[in-house]
Amino acid sequence: MAEEVDVVVIGLGPGGEEAAGRLAGAGLDVVGVEDRLVGGECPYFACVPTKMMVRAAGLLAEGRRIPGTAGDATVRPDWSQVARRIRDEATSGWDDRAAAERLTARGVTLVRGRGRITAPGEVRVGDRTFRARRGLLINVGTDPAVPAIDGLEGTPYWTNREAVRAERVPRSLAVLGGGVVGVELAQAFARFGSEVTVLEVADRLLGTAEPEASELVARVFRNEGIAVRTGVAVSAVRHGNDAFTLDLGGGETLTAERLLVAAGRRSDLKGLGVAAVGLDENATTIPVDGSMRAAEGVWAIGDVTGKGHFTHISAYQGAIAVRSILREKGPTAAYRAVPRVTFTDPEIGAVGLTEAEARDQNLSVRTGVTPLEQSARGWIHKVGNEGFIKLVEDVESGVLVGATVAGPSGGEVLGALSVAVHAEVPTDELRGMIYAYPTFHRAIEAALANLEE
């Protein structure tokens, strides 16, 4: 017999967890289904632990910048302190008991296991079946994508999930993939003493970012001793004698103690059973409308919607889905100002469209770029001041449609430009603002002055 409830939330990542709690708080009978950890990827394997790694690596880099500017310093890395902080402070040993108790205290019934949609409004978890009167909310997230490389399967390669559990730094590390996860972890391990090589099949790192950002990160990596190989495809992998050997073509090989696979993310819509509600099980994402509705009685949020693999997107969409399920009024989703930050050093913050994306949409584009080193704050900062601000303006509307800030605290400086893009503030209005001196964000004024077609 199916158990009757109001809503079944499949997947309790940040957006799903919060949505389930809010729906229960509104008086609905809510079941939350999770086959891993309540809270999802972010607090245990992604955002939080990886940024602890980045923070620790950044402190080492700052210590190494002291000579010639502030005195003398000797830096001795100790990864055990990082591993301990991730294990004890961030993840409680990868135990979600506190998160689960927090969720159930809000009135949500937590069901452990893999949920599969078996009919409209119906979800099976193990030997239990739930029938939702109000609907289903899908928040299954994504898993690391593992490319079909000869010999890779069955080897002890890392994804981000294994990397954050590392108890020691490998002597050498090959990173397969030059996207956000790859470059962040590459720099963190390298600053703790690992000999790191980043392998990217495309012609540049951070392929969805502005080319200037890709060039900057590659240059900084090479200066720090991180090998960057672009336009390289791995044809085969072998593991033996506690080392990986990668075939790069033309007889060239690369050997490393550890291999980190950072080749993107994927969703298993077929395993979720979305065909039972009329959705394409072979698709890579679930299309949703502005209210997060995917089908009659079905809502979807987070990575699976294809709007960006970001915790803040999941949380944003979750709030919209809750209003829709509760039949409350409120704004629908708008994605013109999606912010994203790559936590390398220099930090790369971006919002809205890149120049290439704007041109692909046939906008009348002009851009303005200014080197951060040429700002007063950049000159004062001296060591570690590499970066730039790039603005993308739609000339016809006279507003910014995108921006990138690379440099110290680039993601924080991005805040002002995120507001400008989201609120469609005219660039003439931005030119008339007062920018505090000497700050990094004052360089926005210089980038505005450099706008040109």
Coordinates of N, CA and C in Angstrom, one line a residue, residues 375-378 380 435-443:
S375 N 45.7 49.8 -10.7 CA 44.9 50.6 -9.7 C 45.7 50.9 -8.5
A376 N 45.3 51.9 -7.8 CA 46.1 52.4 -6.6 C 46.2 51.2 -5.6
R377 N 45.0 50.5 -5.4 CA 45.1 49.4 -4.4 C 46.0 48.3 -4.9
G378 N 45.9 48.0 -6.2 CA 46.8 47.0 -6.8 C 48.3 47.3 -6.6
I380 N 49.5 49.2 -4.2 CA 49.8 49.1 -2.8 C 49.9 47.6 -2.4
Y435 N 33.3 56.0 -5.9 CA 34.0 54.8 -5.6 C 35.1 55.1 -4.6
A436 N 35.1 54.4 -3.4 CA 36.0 54.6 -2.4 C 37.5 54.4 -2.8
Y437 N 38.3 55.2 -2.3 CA 39.8 55.2 -2.6 C 40.5 54.8 -1.3
P438 N 41.5 54.0 -1.4 CA 42.0 53.2 -2.5 C 41.4 51.7 -2.2
T439 N 40.5 51.3 -3.1 CA 39.9 50.0 -3.0 C 40.1 49.3 -4.3
F440 N 40.0 47.9 -4.3 CA 40.0 47.2 -5.5 C 38.8 47.5 -6.4
H441 N 37.6 47.7 -5.7 CA 36.4 48.0 -6.5 C 36.4 49.3 -7.2
R442 N 37.3 50.2 -6.8 CA 37.4 51.5 -7.5 C 37.9 51.3 -8.9
A443 N 38.5 50.2 -9.2 CA 38.9 49.9 -10.6 C 37.8 49.7 -11.5

